[in-house]
Every structure is written in structure tokens, then in C-alpha cells.
Amino acid sequence: DTSLGEVNSFSPSMPISPSSMINQYKFEDEPELRDLFITVDDPESHITAIETFITYRVVTKTSRGEFDSSEYEVRRRYQDFLWLKSKLEEAHPTLIIPPLPEKFIMKGMVERFNDEFIETRRKALHKFLNRIADHPTLTFNEDFKIFLTAQAWELSSHKKQGPGLLSRMGQTVRAVASSVRGGVKNRPEMFTEMNDYMETFSQKINVLDKIAHRIYKEEREYFNEMKEYGPIHTLWSASEEDIADSLKGVASCIDKCCKATERRMAGLSENLLPILHEYVLYSEILMGVLKRRDQIQGELDSKVDALANKKTEKDLFSEEIGKLEDKVECANNALKADWDRWKQNMQYDMRSTFTNVAENNLRYYEE
């Protein structure tokens, strides 16, 4: 895609070292002054008669005036994060809400509740909250503030004040009814282009995600074979005096390659796989955001059509249309601003991630 062209076109005058390339971009998109710092750590298992679950400590430090204190410490479970995400989507239907890790990890990777799974989830939850904290609008959401500051019983009480089940069902039915009416007639060209971009992006990021997992799987198989292969040469050297030193030397080389491969695998699992998977989830979120924007537009279009066909109640309809026009304009402006911001962040993440992978590969082959 031409829009991603500049990612590959490093100028000849740029430093050759990959680490220099990373430093070139390191802080270019970060805000100059942050006033909200969040850490997710200290996972803890809880076993009850009904269920087993993990809670995480969420520590918040802030200098904002709307907070009563400069530091908070609360414990949250995964369901609390899900609640926050749904509240943000409800309050800001056309903003791009960061993705949460799935409830269950992908089959074949790691089992639920083992240390690797818990650590992977902790990092994803930490990133989720910090992406919200860095967002110019979401960071001031009242439910986000309550999530960071309320004790468990206060949060539980606040959750109960949300819309009831019937209300939520009504919203879902309306959304579905709106989406099945067909394409939006008056969708601005910009949003059609966004939709096309996301369809291509989704396809490409899913392919990249699959390839990265395949590379990691092959690397692990190679690593396991080397772990068995090295000690064989050490044992062999004990029964071959004439070539004992050579066999020990080969065993030592295999051991070094084994350690280098392990470091390379760690780089893939910590840096490449999580970023690619996060953007697989982002692609789904963005398709949902575009659909919600179309639903708001569709509601306006249907009211305009109804007004054209009705002879009475024109004043009432005109007032409703005015409100819907404002709603569509707000939705469009919110999505436009968030789209530019998301695209910039995505390109930065991809650029630094792949540069990091390249640097790790160079180090690996040198070793």
C-alpha cells in the first residue's frame, strides 16, 4: 500500500545500525507531558466454591485535579476490564476502544491459568489501560476513573446502576435491525475508503499473525532437537579418545546455538506475536466502529425518507432530523480524529516491532 511506503524507504544518510533506526522513532508519538501513570501487576489466584479466577493489582499515580488523591491501588479481575470496555463502547460508539486479550488463549499455545498465560494477559491488560490513559478523550471518561479508584464493593455497586438487561436487548435489536436494511445511501467517500482499507488491513494482519506463529513453532521444534543433539556429542566423546576434543567442541557449539535460539524465541514471543495479535483484534474493533457509524447514518437517512413521505408532523420530524444530523456530525468527527491517531500509532508500532525483529535476527546470526 502506498500509504505505508514511507515505512520502507529509509534514506541512505540514515544510520545503518538497526538500534539507531529504532531510536530514530522511539519517542516521536509520545505526548510531552503525561499526568496519569498506570501499572498492572501482582496477579493473584482466588478459588471459591463456584469458580477460580485471577485478580491483578492496578496502581494509578496522577497529578490531575479531578482525582481526590495522587495514588490509588485496587484489585481487578478480567470481568471488570470487560465491563470497562463495554462502558467505553457505549459512551463513545465511534471512538476506537483498545482491544482486550480474549477470555481464553488460542488453542495449542498455553493452558489457561498457567504462569505464561497469566503473564501474557497481565501485559495485555497493562497495555489496554495505558492506551486508554493516553487517549485524548477516553482518558477523561467517568467510568474509567471509577475503574481506577473505586474499591471492589464500590465498583460492584456502580456496575448495578448500568442499563438493565431488557434495555441492552432493545439496543441490540435496534442495532441489528439497522444493520440489515442494506448499505448506507449517503455514506461520505472518506468512510468508504476507511472500510476498504480495513478489509485489506484485516486480511494482511491475519496472514502476518499466522506466519509469525508458524515461524515460532518451527523455531521451538528446532530448539528442542538441538537440546537433545548437544549432549549426544558429549557422551560420544567419552568413548572416542582420538576425537574427544573435537566432539566436545561440537557439543559446546550446539549449546551456544541453543542459547541463541532461545533468546530469539523470547524476542518473537515478547515483541512480535503480541503486537501482531493486538492489531488482529484492532481490525475487528475498527470494522465494528465503522458499522456503528453507518447505523447512526442509517437512522438519519430513514428519518429523512420518512419526512419526505409524510405530510403531517413535519415539525416534529424536522426537530428529530436536526438532532440526528448533529449526532452524525459528532460521530464522523470523532472517528476522523481517532482514525488519524490510530493509523499513526499503528505505523509506529509496526515500524519499531519489525525493526526490533530485524535487529534480533542480526544478533542471532552473528552469535
JSON list of N, CA, C and O in Angstrom, two decimals, residues 103-121:
[
{"chain": "A", "resi": 103, "resn": "LYS", "atom": "N", "xyz": [-10.84, -14.01, 26.33]},
{"chain": "A", "resi": 103, "resn": "LYS", "atom": "CA", "xyz": [-11.06, -14.69, 27.62]},
{"chain": "A", "resi": 103, "resn": "LYS", "atom": "C", "xyz": [-10.21, -15.95, 27.71]},
{"chain": "A", "resi": 103, "resn": "LYS", "atom": "O", "xyz": [-9.63, -16.26, 28.74]},
{"chain": "A", "resi": 104, "resn": "PHE", "atom": "N", "xyz": [-10.14, -16.71, 26.61]},
{"chain": "A", "resi": 104, "resn": "PHE", "atom": "CA", "xyz": [-9.31, -17.91, 26.59]},
{"chain": "A", "resi": 104, "resn": "PHE", "atom": "C", "xyz": [-8.25, -17.74, 25.51]},
{"chain": "A", "resi": 104, "resn": "PHE", "atom": "O", "xyz": [-8.53, -17.25, 24.43]},
{"chain": "A", "resi": 105, "resn": "ILE", "atom": "N", "xyz": [-7.05, -18.18, 25.81]},
{"chain": "A", "resi": 105, "resn": "ILE", "atom": "CA", "xyz": [-5.93, -18.06, 24.87]},
{"chain": "A", "resi": 105, "resn": "ILE", "atom": "C", "xyz": [-6.14, -19.02, 23.71]},
{"chain": "A", "resi": 105, "resn": "ILE", "atom": "O", "xyz": [-6.87, -20.00, 23.83]},
{"chain": "A", "resi": 106, "resn": "MET", "atom": "N", "xyz": [-5.45, -18.77, 22.60]},
{"chain": "A", "resi": 106, "resn": "MET", "atom": "CA", "xyz": [-5.61, -19.63, 21.42]},
{"chain": "A", "resi": 106, "resn": "MET", "atom": "C", "xyz": [-5.19, -21.06, 21.71]},
{"chain": "A", "resi": 106, "resn": "MET", "atom": "O", "xyz": [-4.20, -21.30, 22.41]},
{"chain": "A", "resi": 107, "resn": "LYS", "atom": "N", "xyz": [-5.93, -21.99, 21.17]},
{"chain": "A", "resi": 107, "resn": "LYS", "atom": "CA", "xyz": [-5.67, -23.42, 21.38]},
{"chain": "A", "resi": 107, "resn": "LYS", "atom": "C", "xyz": [-4.24, -23.78, 20.92]},
{"chain": "A", "resi": 107, "resn": "LYS", "atom": "O", "xyz": [-3.79, -23.34, 19.88]},
{"chain": "A", "resi": 108, "resn": "GLY", "atom": "N", "xyz": [-3.56, -24.56, 21.72]},
{"chain": "A", "resi": 108, "resn": "GLY", "atom": "CA", "xyz": [-2.23, -25.02, 21.34]},
{"chain": "A", "resi": 108, "resn": "GLY", "atom": "C", "xyz": [-1.11, -24.13, 21.82]},
{"chain": "A", "resi": 108, "resn": "GLY", "atom": "O", "xyz": [0.05, -24.50, 21.77]},
{"chain": "A", "resi": 109, "resn": "MET", "atom": "N", "xyz": [-1.44, -22.91, 22.30]},
{"chain": "A", "resi": 109, "resn": "MET", "atom": "CA", "xyz": [-0.37, -22.02, 22.77]},
{"chain": "A", "resi": 109, "resn": "MET", "atom": "C", "xyz": [-0.04, -22.33, 24.24]},
{"chain": "A", "resi": 109, "resn": "MET", "atom": "O", "xyz": [0.95, -22.94, 24.52]},
{"chain": "A", "resi": 110, "resn": "VAL", "atom": "N", "xyz": [-0.89, -21.93, 25.15]},
{"chain": "A", "resi": 110, "resn": "VAL", "atom": "CA", "xyz": [-0.66, -22.23, 26.58]},
{"chain": "A", "resi": 110, "resn": "VAL", "atom": "C", "xyz": [-1.99, -22.51, 27.25]},
{"chain": "A", "resi": 110, "resn": "VAL", "atom": "O", "xyz": [-3.04, -22.06, 26.80]},
{"chain": "A", "resi": 111, "resn": "GLU", "atom": "N", "xyz": [-1.94, -23.25, 28.33]},
{"chain": "A", "resi": 111, "resn": "GLU", "atom": "CA", "xyz": [-3.15, -23.56, 29.08]},
{"chain": "A", "resi": 111, "resn": "GLU", "atom": "C", "xyz": [-3.57, -22.37, 29.93]},
{"chain": "A", "resi": 111, "resn": "GLU", "atom": "O", "xyz": [-2.74, -21.59, 30.38]},
{"chain": "A", "resi": 112, "resn": "ARG", "atom": "N", "xyz": [-4.87, -22.28, 30.18]},
{"chain": "A", "resi": 112, "resn": "ARG", "atom": "CA", "xyz": [-5.39, -21.19, 31.00]},
{"chain": "A", "resi": 112, "resn": "ARG", "atom": "C", "xyz": [-4.87, -21.34, 32.43]},
{"chain": "A", "resi": 112, "resn": "ARG", "atom": "O", "xyz": [-4.79, -22.44, 32.98]},
{"chain": "A", "resi": 113, "resn": "PHE", "atom": "N", "xyz": [-4.52, -20.22, 33.03]},
{"chain": "A", "resi": 113, "resn": "PHE", "atom": "CA", "xyz": [-4.07, -20.12, 34.42]},
{"chain": "A", "resi": 113, "resn": "PHE", "atom": "C", "xyz": [-2.66, -20.64, 34.68]},
{"chain": "A", "resi": 113, "resn": "PHE", "atom": "O", "xyz": [-2.26, -20.75, 35.83]},
{"chain": "A", "resi": 114, "resn": "ASN", "atom": "N", "xyz": [-1.90, -21.04, 33.64]},
{"chain": "A", "resi": 114, "resn": "ASN", "atom": "CA", "xyz": [-0.51, -21.32, 33.95]},
{"chain": "A", "resi": 114, "resn": "ASN", "atom": "C", "xyz": [0.26, -19.99, 33.93]},
{"chain": "A", "resi": 114, "resn": "ASN", "atom": "O", "xyz": [-0.26, -18.96, 33.53]},
{"chain": "A", "resi": 115, "resn": "ASP", "atom": "N", "xyz": [1.51, -20.01, 34.41]},
{"chain": "A", "resi": 115, "resn": "ASP", "atom": "CA", "xyz": [2.25, -18.76, 34.61]},
{"chain": "A", "resi": 115, "resn": "ASP", "atom": "C", "xyz": [2.43, -17.96, 33.32]},
{"chain": "A", "resi": 115, "resn": "ASP", "atom": "O", "xyz": [2.33, -16.74, 33.32]},
{"chain": "A", "resi": 116, "resn": "GLU", "atom": "N", "xyz": [2.67, -18.67, 32.22]},
{"chain": "A", "resi": 116, "resn": "GLU", "atom": "CA", "xyz": [2.90, -17.99, 30.94]},
{"chain": "A", "resi": 116, "resn": "GLU", "atom": "C", "xyz": [1.64, -17.27, 30.47]},
{"chain": "A", "resi": 116, "resn": "GLU", "atom": "O", "xyz": [1.68, -16.13, 30.02]},
{"chain": "A", "resi": 117, "resn": "PHE", "atom": "N", "xyz": [0.49, -17.96, 30.61]},
{"chain": "A", "resi": 117, "resn": "PHE", "atom": "CA", "xyz": [-0.79, -17.36, 30.22]},
{"chain": "A", "resi": 117, "resn": "PHE", "atom": "C", "xyz": [-1.09, -16.12, 31.07]},
{"chain": "A", "resi": 117, "resn": "PHE", "atom": "O", "xyz": [-1.48, -15.07, 30.55]},
{"chain": "A", "resi": 118, "resn": "ILE", "atom": "N", "xyz": [-0.89, -16.24, 32.38]},
{"chain": "A", "resi": 118, "resn": "ILE", "atom": "CA", "xyz": [-1.19, -15.13, 33.30]},
{"chain": "A", "resi": 118, "resn": "ILE", "atom": "C", "xyz": [-0.31, -13.92, 32.99]},
{"chain": "A", "resi": 118, "resn": "ILE", "atom": "O", "xyz": [-0.77, -12.77, 32.97]},
{"chain": "A", "resi": 119, "resn": "GLU", "atom": "N", "xyz": [0.98, -14.17, 32.72]},
{"chain": "A", "resi": 119, "resn": "GLU", "atom": "CA", "xyz": [1.90, -13.07, 32.42]},
{"chain": "A", "resi": 119, "resn": "GLU", "atom": "C", "xyz": [1.55, -12.41, 31.08]},
{"chain": "A", "resi": 119, "resn": "GLU", "atom": "O", "xyz": [1.58, -11.18, 30.95]},
{"chain": "A", "resi": 120, "resn": "THR", "atom": "N", "xyz": [1.19, -13.22, 30.08]},
{"chain": "A", "resi": 120, "resn": "THR", "atom": "CA", "xyz": [0.78, -12.67, 28.77]},
{"chain": "A", "resi": 120, "resn": "THR", "atom": "C", "xyz": [-0.45, -11.78, 28.93]},
{"chain": "A", "resi": 120, "resn": "THR", "atom": "O", "xyz": [-0.53, -10.69, 28.38]},
{"chain": "A", "resi": 121, "resn": "ARG", "atom": "N", "xyz": [-1.41, -12.27, 29.73]},
{"chain": "A", "resi": 121, "resn": "ARG", "atom": "CA", "xyz": [-2.63, -11.49, 29.96]},
{"chain": "A", "resi": 121, "resn": "ARG", "atom": "C", "xyz": [-2.32, -10.22, 30.75]},
{"chain": "A", "resi": 121, "resn": "ARG", "atom": "O", "xyz": [-2.85, -9.15, 30.44]}
]
